Amino acid sequence: MASAMDQVMDAIDIETYLVCDSAQHGRALAQALGRELMLGEVDVMYEEFDGYGVRVRLRKYVYRPGNDYGWLGAGDEAAAR
Amino acid sequence: MKRILCVPLDPVHDVGIKLVRNALMQRGHSTVLLSPDLPMESVVKRAASEPYDFVLVSRTLGYGVAELLGRFVDLLDASGVRDRAKVVLGGKAITRELAAELGFDAGFGEHAAIEEVVAFVEGREYAADKGAFVRRKRDMTAPYGYAFHDASIRGLLDEIADKTLHWAERRSSNGVERARLRAEWLDGAPGSAEREGLEARYERTCDPAVVAAMRGGAFPNGVRRISEREMRRLAGFLESRSPVLARSVRHEQQKPLVFKFLGSGCPMLDIVHGRICERWGADGFLLINPSWEARYEGLMQGLLTHDNDGTISSLDNLRLVRESLDPETLLTVRAHRGLNTPETVLLAARAGADLTKIDIVYGSLGAGTDPERLTVDGLEAMRIAARHSMPFDIPGNDELSGVPAWKTLAGLLINVMLGVRLGARPILKPLFCYGPHIVINGQMKHNFVDYNAAKITALRRIVDCPIWPGEPIAFMTQTEERVQSANATSYHAALAMSLGVDAITLASTDEAYSRGPISVAARIDALRAVADAYRFVGDASLAPTPQAAAFCDELVARIAATLLEVSRAESLPAAISAGLLGNQDDGAYPGTFGKGSVH
């Protein structure tokens, strides 16, 4: 079975709320969350600190345009058909 | 005829099973509907009292519900009901697998079609797409006659068109020449000496970077050929998948058509995104090319992918995208700027695209091309569009540079008149968003409805022409926050629908995020949000306040004043260069690509 990560068409977005002391703290936590989830460096698409924490939207690209997309399959089956 | 007991085991939710029951009754089956939330023992007693063929149970899944349902099946078993009746479970969060695990004969979730349950009861195979949305391609220009209602504005536009066509009469460019060579090449026999001669002549009009790419495959950074293996993989992917329960974004409305952008850089990704968006209701796509492509003289050839924004406008790429999308999907190819406008329109037409995009004013003022060059090329592009019966849209995105709406609308109308004179079928594409001039001058201080509505009504007061607000709608009001972005898009879409426009272009919920490509999930977000808005508004509408009429009067007057100034200029390029349709104070600068290249 193909790995789930290979089947991500392009990007993974994570939306959550991180309790923190400042927007800067929130950004640092967001980056740390990406690493803790084994996603490596993630991009903080959106953040808004409200005094208690940050509402964040994070993005990690699994495939960018022109990459060798895992979900596209091997293609040999199509040729055989 | 089947005998069916309908059992809402849920304390509250029994709408789903009532709808199923209605459908079964209409098909002539005998049904009994129990009241909701009866004790299980009472239900089993009722089920055993008659020789039912089916017991349909509805229940939303929640904490402890699986155990309860399992016990219910055990009771039916013990009472002998299962010996003659099939027991079916339906409801929110129910899956076929869960139902089987609990001992039911079948399970239907919240997204199952009622017809699917009926088919199961009747022992028929369910045709998933039977009765589902059928895609139908539509020419949005067909209902329009392009009559100008305002005589004084018509007179000014006639004068401007006369001058512009006269000015361009004895002028040409390498862009025009290449389009003619390409047309001859396409009509020539493959491998013929005539074609080789045409290729040599074509190359002489191109930038060295384009020649290097065509001769030796030395492509610009990030560009490469798509391999045969990738093409096989794409074919396999597309062959093995098809849309399930395809839908329309519209509810009962006929308009507007809904377009999305494509142009990730990779045609394969564009195609897959496009196919998915078709399923979610997109009627068409605008294929966006890389900004650098517009600055080169000449277009690259072959199946090419690019690892940055914009999909290369080679004939092979355009054909691949066109042929891979649903035949009923509309495709438009961007050609409104740069040094390859006529050839791009030609390739779009030959690849089977339905529409193209030409705007002499915006292409010069907001998109970097020299006004003289784009006037010569734009007119030729309009002729090619007319020859191929391909309507073109005119994007008023110069307003995004800070140009006031009335100057942008005046520019759109000049393009309309030129297009009509050349036998083409133009489409007005006014900006439908919170443009910079509006932000500064406060026309949308109280709401986003009135000024957007005023633009549409002003254009309608002037000319009978299709209107496709863009581009995308709600631009400048969307943020990188997903829900906010989807909401902003859907509100603007609801207004556009209320105004009866012909089409709209939707942003994805990551359009405001500039550091990476659009994701397919973000495309779906926007389509879903607009579908909800269209379901919500239905045959009602959003109404502007009386202020919209005042804005409309002001716009029409200022459009007329702008056109009067343009009509006094020596030519359209001279008017653009003089800032009559947007100047440096507005934030618009005449472009320089191709300066001095008109001969």
XYZ file of C-alpha atoms in Angstrom, chain A residues 7 9-13 15 43-48 55-57 59-61 63-81, chain B residues 224 229-230 232-237 239-240 264-266 268-269 272-273 276 305-307 479-482 509-510 513 515-522 525:
76
model
C -1.181 10.280 -1.788
C -2.027 15.713 -3.943
C -0.061 18.831 -3.148
C -0.136 20.372 0.311
C -1.056 19.654 3.899
C -2.694 22.513 5.795
C -5.352 24.723 11.264
C 5.071 27.810 6.368
C 2.819 29.901 8.577
C 0.152 30.978 6.101
C -1.955 32.859 8.589
C -1.684 33.802 12.237
C -3.687 36.061 14.495
C -5.256 31.066 15.385
C -2.900 29.615 12.795
C -2.956 27.993 9.390
C 1.179 24.606 5.203
C 3.613 21.953 4.138
C 3.971 21.165 0.430
C 4.440 17.944 -4.010
C 5.039 21.122 -5.935
C 4.310 21.592 -9.643
C 6.659 19.551 -11.803
C 7.569 17.098 -9.012
C 7.406 13.327 -9.394
C 3.905 12.918 -7.939
C 3.586 9.716 -5.933
C -0.200 9.586 -6.361
C 0.060 9.506 -10.141
C 0.845 5.798 -9.993
C 3.359 3.840 -12.018
C 1.672 4.289 -15.388
C 2.911 0.949 -16.670
C -0.521 -0.533 -16.000
C -2.113 2.033 -18.284
C 0.277 1.168 -21.081
C -0.453 -2.536 -20.602
C -4.203 -1.937 -20.806
C 11.740 20.839 -18.609
C 6.604 7.926 -18.548
C 4.887 10.906 -16.935
C 1.689 7.286 -19.350
C 1.206 7.803 -15.633
C -1.149 10.709 -16.236
C -3.149 8.669 -18.748
C -3.379 5.799 -16.267
C -4.530 8.126 -13.522
C -8.408 6.426 -17.133
C -8.789 4.812 -13.763
C 0.386 25.849 -11.576
C 3.284 25.596 -14.016
C 2.701 21.892 -14.555
C -0.367 17.523 -15.432
C -1.188 19.078 -12.077
C -5.818 16.767 -12.226
C -6.870 19.881 -10.286
C -11.414 17.483 -9.454
C 6.425 21.718 -17.245
C 7.627 24.597 -15.142
C 8.295 24.607 -11.413
C -6.999 36.884 3.619
C -4.890 33.761 4.098
C -7.452 32.586 6.661
C -9.427 29.823 5.028
C -8.943 29.921 -0.192
C -5.176 30.225 -0.476
C -1.096 33.363 0.228
C 4.470 31.896 -1.095
C 3.359 28.731 -2.828
C 1.059 27.180 -5.406
C -2.702 26.827 -4.995
C -3.726 23.547 -3.390
C -6.599 21.458 -4.675
C -8.238 21.463 -1.236
C -8.282 25.289 -1.317
C -13.176 25.144 -0.359
